[in-house]
Short mmCIF file of C-alpha atoms in Angstrom, two decimals:
data_model
loop_
_atom_site.label_atom_id
_atom_site.label_comp_id
_atom_site.label_asym_id
_atom_site.label_seq_id
_atom_site.Cartn_x
_atom_site.Cartn_y
_atom_site.Cartn_z
CA MET A 1 113.01 85.39 125.73
CA ASP A 2 111.15 88.71 125.45
CA THR A 3 108.44 89.73 127.91
CA GLN A 4 105.51 88.99 125.57
CA SER A 5 106.71 85.47 124.85
CA LYS A 6 107.32 84.84 128.53
CA VAL A 7 103.77 85.93 129.40
CA PHE A 8 102.31 83.64 126.70
CA PHE A 9 104.47 80.74 127.90
CA LEU A 10 103.40 81.14 131.52
CA ASP A 11 99.75 81.65 130.58
CA PHE A 12 99.77 78.47 128.49
CA PHE A 13 101.33 76.23 131.13
CA TYR A 14 99.76 77.77 134.26
CA SER A 15 96.14 78.02 133.08
CA TYR A 16 93.27 75.59 132.46
CA ASN A 17 90.39 76.12 130.05
CA THR A 18 87.01 74.88 131.20
CA LYS A 19 83.53 75.03 129.74
CA LYS A 20 81.20 77.81 130.76
CA MET A 21 77.47 77.75 130.14
CA VAL A 22 76.20 81.14 128.98
CA LYS A 23 72.61 81.73 127.95
CA ILE A 24 72.58 84.25 125.10
CA ARG A 25 69.13 85.67 124.52
CA ASP A 26 69.32 86.31 120.80
CA LYS A 27 66.56 85.17 118.43
CA ARG A 28 68.91 84.88 115.48
CA LEU A 29 71.34 82.59 117.25
CA SER A 30 68.52 80.64 118.89
CA PHE A 31 66.77 79.92 115.59
CA LEU A 32 70.09 79.02 113.94
CA HIS A 33 70.98 76.62 116.75
CA LEU A 34 67.54 75.00 116.69
CA PHE A 35 67.82 74.60 112.91
CA PHE A 36 71.16 72.81 113.23
CA VAL A 37 69.97 70.58 116.08
CA GLY A 38 66.76 69.71 114.22
CA SER A 39 68.71 68.86 111.06
CA ILE A 40 71.06 66.63 113.04
CA ILE A 41 68.14 64.82 114.68
CA LEU A 42 66.62 64.21 111.24
CA TYR A 43 69.96 63.12 109.80
CA VAL A 44 71.07 60.89 112.66
CA LEU A 45 67.87 59.64 114.28
CA ILE A 46 65.05 59.80 111.74
CA GLY A 47 67.16 58.85 108.72
CA PRO A 48 69.72 56.29 109.87
CA PHE A 49 67.77 54.84 112.81
CA LEU A 50 64.15 54.81 111.68
CA VAL A 51 64.55 54.60 107.89
CA GLN A 52 67.99 53.12 107.16
CA GLN A 53 68.11 51.10 110.41
CA LYS A 54 71.83 51.75 110.89
CA TYR A 55 71.71 50.23 114.35
CA LEU A 56 71.79 46.84 112.58
CA GLU A 57 74.75 44.82 111.44
CA ARG A 58 73.88 43.61 107.94
CA GLU A 59 74.86 40.73 105.69
CA ILE A 60 73.80 39.47 102.26
CA PRO A 61 72.69 35.83 102.66
CA VAL A 62 73.83 32.94 100.49
CA GLY A 63 71.87 29.80 99.76
CA SER A 64 71.07 26.80 97.62
CA ILE A 65 68.05 25.71 95.58
CA ARG A 66 66.60 22.30 94.75
CA LEU A 67 64.29 22.27 91.73
CA SER A 68 62.04 19.52 90.41
CA LEU A 69 59.37 19.27 87.73
CA LEU A 70 56.12 17.29 87.77
CA ILE A 71 53.66 16.75 84.94
CA PRO A 72 49.93 17.26 85.66
CA PRO A 73 48.13 14.16 87.00
CA GLU A 74 45.63 14.23 84.13
CA ARG A 75 46.68 14.97 80.55
CA GLU A 76 44.34 16.80 78.19
CA GLN A 77 43.60 15.16 74.87
CA TYR A 78 42.52 18.15 72.80
CA LEU A 79 44.90 21.09 73.04
CA PRO A 80 44.52 24.14 70.77
CA TYR A 81 48.20 24.20 69.70
CA CYS A 82 48.33 20.47 68.82
CA LEU A 83 47.93 19.52 65.17
CA ASN A 84 45.00 17.33 64.11
CA GLU A 85 42.70 17.03 61.11
CA THR A 86 40.53 20.00 62.10
CA ASN A 87 43.01 22.07 64.10
CA THR A 88 45.86 23.44 61.98
CA MET A 89 46.42 26.93 63.40
CA TYR A 90 46.22 28.60 66.79
CA SER A 91 46.78 32.23 67.75
CA GLY A 92 48.06 32.97 64.24
CA TYR A 93 50.73 30.23 64.19
CA LEU A 94 50.83 26.80 62.55
CA ASN A 95 50.19 23.90 64.90
CA LYS A 96 52.53 20.95 65.32
CA PRO A 97 51.97 17.35 66.41
CA CYS A 98 52.16 16.93 70.17
CA VAL A 99 54.00 14.36 72.27
CA TYR A 100 53.11 13.55 75.87
CA TRP A 101 56.49 13.59 77.54
CA ASP A 102 56.92 13.06 81.25
CA GLU A 103 59.05 15.30 83.46
CA THR A 104 62.21 13.27 82.85
CA LEU A 105 62.01 13.87 79.10
CA MET A 106 60.73 17.41 79.48
CA MET A 107 63.70 18.64 81.56
CA TYR A 108 67.19 18.85 80.14
CA PRO A 109 69.57 18.48 81.77
CA LEU A 110 67.88 16.66 84.65
CA SER A 111 69.89 18.52 87.27
CA GLU A 112 71.37 22.01 87.14
CA GLU A 113 72.63 24.37 89.81
CA ASN A 114 70.12 27.18 90.39
CA SER A 115 68.45 26.84 86.98
CA LEU A 116 65.83 24.83 85.13
CA PHE A 117 65.06 24.22 81.45
CA ILE A 118 61.61 23.05 80.34
CA THR A 119 61.19 21.89 76.75
CA THR A 120 58.19 23.30 74.86
CA ARG A 121 59.15 22.29 71.31
CA VAL A 122 61.59 19.69 70.00
CA THR A 123 63.00 18.92 66.55
CA ILE A 124 64.42 15.39 66.32
CA LYS A 125 66.93 14.59 63.58
CA THR A 126 68.02 10.99 63.01
CA GLN A 127 71.50 10.90 61.47
CA GLU A 128 74.10 8.29 60.51
CA VAL A 129 77.29 8.09 58.56
CA ASN A 130 76.90 6.81 54.99
CA ASN A 131 79.28 3.92 54.27
CA CYS A 132 82.32 5.71 55.59
CA SER A 133 84.43 6.05 58.70
CA LEU A 134 84.82 9.14 60.85
CA THR A 135 88.56 8.66 60.49
CA GLN A 136 88.10 9.89 56.92
CA ARG A 137 88.26 13.62 56.30
CA ASN A 138 85.04 13.90 54.27
CA CYS A 139 82.91 11.51 56.35
CA THR A 140 79.90 13.27 57.91
CA HIS A 141 76.55 12.36 59.43
CA ASN A 142 73.64 12.51 56.99
CA THR A 143 70.12 13.33 58.16
CA LEU A 144 67.72 10.46 57.48
CA GLU A 145 64.58 11.78 59.17
CA THR A 146 63.36 15.00 60.80
CA SER A 147 60.37 15.25 63.15
CA GLU A 148 59.06 18.28 65.00
CA TYR A 149 56.72 18.30 68.02
CA TYR A 150 55.20 20.47 70.70
CA ILE A 151 55.26 19.13 74.25
CA ALA A 152 51.68 18.66 75.44
CA ASP A 153 50.45 20.14 78.73
CA VAL A 154 53.76 21.82 79.51
CA ASP A 155 51.87 24.90 80.76
CA LYS A 156 50.21 22.87 83.53
CA SER A 157 53.44 21.28 84.75
CA THR A 158 54.42 22.26 88.29
CA ILE A 159 57.84 23.33 89.55
CA LEU A 160 58.87 22.68 93.16
CA ILE A 161 61.25 25.35 94.51
CA ASP A 162 63.00 24.23 97.68
CA HIS A 163 65.38 27.01 98.69
CA THR A 164 67.58 27.49 101.75
CA MET A 165 69.40 30.62 102.88
CA VAL A 166 72.17 31.13 105.41
CA SER A 167 73.90 34.18 106.89
CA PRO A 168 77.20 32.89 108.34
CA LYS A 169 78.24 36.14 110.02
CA LEU A 170 74.89 36.67 111.76
CA GLY A 171 74.30 32.99 112.49
CA ILE A 172 70.96 32.85 110.65
CA GLN A 173 69.74 29.87 108.61
CA TYR A 174 66.28 28.99 107.30
CA ASN A 175 64.65 26.69 104.79
CA ALA A 176 61.83 27.93 102.59
CA ASN A 177 59.19 25.89 104.40
CA GLU A 178 60.09 27.69 107.65
CA LEU A 179 59.45 31.17 106.25
CA SER A 180 56.53 33.18 104.98
CA GLY A 181 56.81 34.62 101.50
CA ILE A 182 54.98 36.48 98.75
CA LEU A 183 54.88 36.41 94.95
CA LEU A 184 55.32 39.73 93.10
CA ASP A 185 54.47 40.63 89.52
CA GLN A 186 56.76 42.47 87.11
CA ASP A 187 55.73 45.81 88.69
CA ASP A 188 56.62 44.60 92.21
CA LYS A 189 52.94 44.37 93.15
CA LEU A 190 51.62 41.54 95.30
CA ILE A 191 49.89 38.69 93.45
CA GLU A 192 47.05 37.60 95.70
CA ASP A 193 45.00 35.24 93.49
CA ILE A 194 47.20 32.18 93.93
CA GLU A 195 45.07 29.08 93.39
CA SER A 196 45.86 25.39 93.84
CA PRO A 197 48.13 23.68 92.95
CA ASN A 198 50.21 26.85 93.34
CA VAL A 199 51.70 27.43 96.80
CA VAL A 200 53.93 30.36 97.80
CA GLY A 201 55.17 31.38 101.22
CA VAL A 202 53.09 29.00 103.33
CA VAL A 203 54.94 27.90 106.47
CA GLY A 204 55.36 24.12 106.49
CA GLU A 205 55.04 23.75 102.70
CA TYR A 206 57.43 24.06 99.77
CA ASP A 207 56.81 26.60 97.02
CA ILE A 208 55.05 25.04 94.02
CA LEU A 209 54.23 27.00 90.87
CA THR A 210 52.82 25.96 87.52
CA LEU A 211 54.64 27.23 84.45
CA GLU A 212 51.40 29.04 83.60
CA MET A 213 51.55 30.93 86.94
CA ILE A 214 55.21 31.79 86.43
CA LEU A 215 54.41 33.27 83.02
CA LYS A 216 51.64 35.35 84.58
CA ALA A 217 54.02 36.66 87.26
CA ALA A 218 56.47 37.66 84.51
CA GLY A 219 53.76 39.54 82.61
CA ILE A 220 53.26 36.93 79.87
CA ASP A 221 49.73 35.88 78.97
CA THR A 222 50.48 32.63 77.18
CA LEU A 223 53.22 30.63 75.46
CA ASP A 224 51.26 31.04 72.23
CA GLN A 225 51.81 34.78 71.97
CA GLU A 226 54.41 36.35 69.68
CA GLY A 227 58.02 35.38 70.35
CA PHE A 228 60.46 37.95 71.68
CA GLU A 229 63.23 37.48 69.11
CA ASN A 230 61.28 36.35 66.04
CA SER A 231 57.72 37.60 65.52
CA SER A 232 57.04 34.79 63.02
CA ARG A 233 57.28 32.26 65.87
CA SER A 234 55.41 31.92 69.13
CA ILE A 235 57.12 31.69 72.52
CA ARG A 236 56.18 27.99 72.58
CA ASP A 237 58.07 27.56 69.32
CA ASP A 238 61.08 29.78 70.02
CA GLY A 239 61.63 29.61 73.78
CA MET A 240 62.49 32.34 76.28
CA LEU A 241 64.69 33.24 79.24
CA LEU A 242 63.47 34.21 82.72
CA PHE A 243 65.22 35.25 85.91
CA CYS A 244 63.68 34.48 89.30
CA PHE A 245 64.91 36.67 92.16
CA ILE A 246 64.41 35.21 95.64
CA THR A 247 64.95 38.10 98.06
CA TYR A 248 65.21 37.51 101.81
CA SER A 249 64.64 40.19 104.45
CA ASN A 250 64.03 40.68 108.15
CA THR A 251 64.18 44.49 108.02
CA TYR A 252 60.85 45.20 106.33
CA THR A 253 59.53 45.84 109.87
CA TYR A 254 61.33 46.94 113.05
CA ASN A 255 61.09 43.38 114.40
CA THR A 256 64.19 41.57 113.12
CA ASN A 257 62.76 38.24 114.26
CA MET A 258 60.24 38.36 111.40
CA PHE A 259 61.76 36.88 108.24
CA ARG A 260 60.19 36.94 104.80
CA TYR A 261 61.15 36.29 101.21
CA THR A 262 59.76 37.51 97.90
CA LEU A 263 59.65 35.72 94.55
CA ARG A 264 59.85 37.90 91.45
CA PHE A 265 60.13 36.61 87.87
CA HIS A 266 61.80 38.92 85.35
CA LEU A 267 61.60 38.45 81.58
CA ILE A 268 64.75 38.95 79.51
CA GLN A 269 63.56 40.89 76.47
CA ASP A 270 64.51 39.86 72.91
CA SER A 271 65.44 36.40 74.10
CA LYS A 272 64.90 32.83 72.99
CA PHE A 273 66.44 29.65 74.31
CA LYS A 274 67.42 26.28 72.90
CA ILE A 275 69.64 23.34 73.83
CA LEU A 276 71.04 20.63 71.55
CA GLU A 277 71.03 17.10 73.01
CA PRO A 278 72.85 14.31 71.13
CA ILE A 279 71.75 10.70 71.68
CA TYR A 280 74.11 8.09 70.18
CA LEU A 281 72.48 4.84 69.04
CA ASP A 282 75.32 2.86 67.46
CA GLY A 283 78.64 4.02 68.76
CA VAL A 284 79.23 7.34 67.04
CA ASN A 285 77.94 6.21 63.65
CA LYS A 286 74.24 6.71 64.30
CA ARG A 287 72.65 9.35 66.47
CA GLN A 288 69.61 11.50 67.16
CA ILE A 289 69.97 15.25 67.65
CA LEU A 290 67.23 16.76 69.82
CA ASN A 291 66.97 20.49 69.16
CA ARG A 292 65.05 21.60 72.24
CA HIS A 293 63.41 25.02 72.50
CA GLY A 294 61.76 26.06 75.73
CA VAL A 295 61.70 28.12 78.90
CA ARG A 296 64.90 28.51 80.87
CA ILE A 297 64.58 29.90 84.40
CA ILE A 298 67.65 31.08 86.32
CA PHE A 299 67.17 31.49 90.08
CA ILE A 300 69.14 34.15 91.96
CA GLN A 301 69.10 34.40 95.76
CA ASN A 302 69.78 37.81 97.27
CA GLY A 303 68.52 40.14 99.98
CA ARG A 304 69.84 41.70 103.17
CA LEU A 305 69.51 40.48 106.73
CA GLY A 306 70.11 42.56 109.86
CA GLN A 307 70.79 41.99 113.52
CA PHE A 308 71.07 44.53 116.37
CA ASP A 309 74.69 45.41 117.08
CA PHE A 310 75.70 47.68 119.97
CA GLN A 311 78.98 48.75 118.38
CA THR A 312 77.25 49.76 115.14
CA THR A 313 74.64 51.69 117.15
CA LEU A 314 77.32 53.41 119.23
CA LEU A 315 79.27 54.53 116.16
CA THR A 316 76.13 55.99 114.61
CA PHE A 317 75.27 57.80 117.86
CA ILE A 318 78.81 59.17 118.29
CA SER A 319 78.78 60.53 114.74
CA GLY A 320 75.58 62.38 115.63
CA MET A 321 77.15 63.78 118.80
CA GLY A 322 80.10 64.97 116.77
CA LEU A 323 77.79 66.79 114.38
CA ALA A 324 75.96 68.39 117.32
CA THR A 325 79.28 69.64 118.74
CA PHE A 326 80.27 71.00 115.34
CA ALA A 327 76.91 72.79 115.03
CA GLY A 328 77.45 74.42 118.44
CA TRP A 329 80.91 75.54 117.36
CA ILE A 330 79.46 77.21 114.23
CA VAL A 331 76.87 79.10 116.30
CA ASP A 332 79.57 80.18 118.79
CA PHE A 333 81.76 81.38 115.94
CA ILE A 334 78.93 83.48 114.51
CA ALA A 335 78.12 84.86 117.99
CA ILE A 336 81.64 86.02 118.89
CA ARG A 337 83.10 86.75 115.44
CA LEU A 338 80.47 87.90 112.97
CA ILE A 339 77.39 89.59 114.42
CA GLN A 340 77.32 93.14 115.73
CA GLU A 341 77.18 92.13 119.41
CA ARG A 342 80.25 89.90 119.07
CA GLU A 343 82.41 91.78 121.63
CA LYS A 344 79.67 91.63 124.25
CA TYR A 345 79.07 87.92 123.71
CA ALA A 346 82.82 87.19 123.67
CA LYS A 347 83.24 88.80 127.10
CA MET A 348 80.33 86.75 128.41
CA LYS A 349 81.71 83.51 126.99
CA TYR A 350 85.39 83.92 127.92
CA GLN A 351 86.30 85.00 131.46
CA ASP A 352 89.61 84.83 133.37
CA SER A 353 89.64 83.78 137.01
CA ASP A 354 91.86 85.32 139.69
CA LYS A 355 95.33 83.86 140.01
CA THR A 356 95.82 81.34 142.79
#
């Protein structure tokens, strides 16, 4: 081993590097260091902690919804879209005879998971086979009679929305009547003029909305306006599709014990909706086909819940400390390698002690 290698070997194994605090009075380095530290504070504290709330462990909740429909207690006799001797057109569209269905007839099917269909117009075809058997290749059902109706007072019908959410990982579970909530319009603005029988976000009560109120929240004035797929038909005639987003949160303030949900109805453009319902009267030989058009609402539960977690907070803090150390290393590198006074600052920063 040559002398130079021997000196390096001994210096490596018989020396110890320790930190030394040196105050360098240099405006350039001072401003650069303050800039880095300020940026790190904004990036680690202001951003993640105050805005993004990265000290929280988060989870997207899951849930279930129970939906039911109720007709208005009093039914109106004279409706502008119902056909009679003096009332043949409304809002530019031909009127149809009206039938006063109850909620059992109005909904189809009676129970669905996270969705609801409300009939606004129905075409009823009565059909039977004509002196033949369905075992024969050319035997088909012939239409004997066709009737078409609007469903009266469907706009005033109320929908009960009983929703429950649970966050298994965070151990959080609430029913809708335990939480406060708000109704938003299509522009995410708060709807404040909620009148009876509508109820939204009142603790101790279930959410109840009329179809009329739901249409308003989705930006639709009336069922009698122009349809979205066919301009020659009204929405009442053609049907439509809506999404309802139920969004849960406890991070809209810094108090994670305050839970809230929002209801927002979103219209699917260029849509219509219909369902065919067969009713068999005599085995399979005679039947009625109900061609139902109406409003289908699909409910989607989402959101994000948070809970303070020390480990998550510690990881965020340590990442900030690592950035601060890296920023100090950059300033040190500039001080002892790049600027004109680098040799002077290097001697101040690195110093050998006497051998012991």
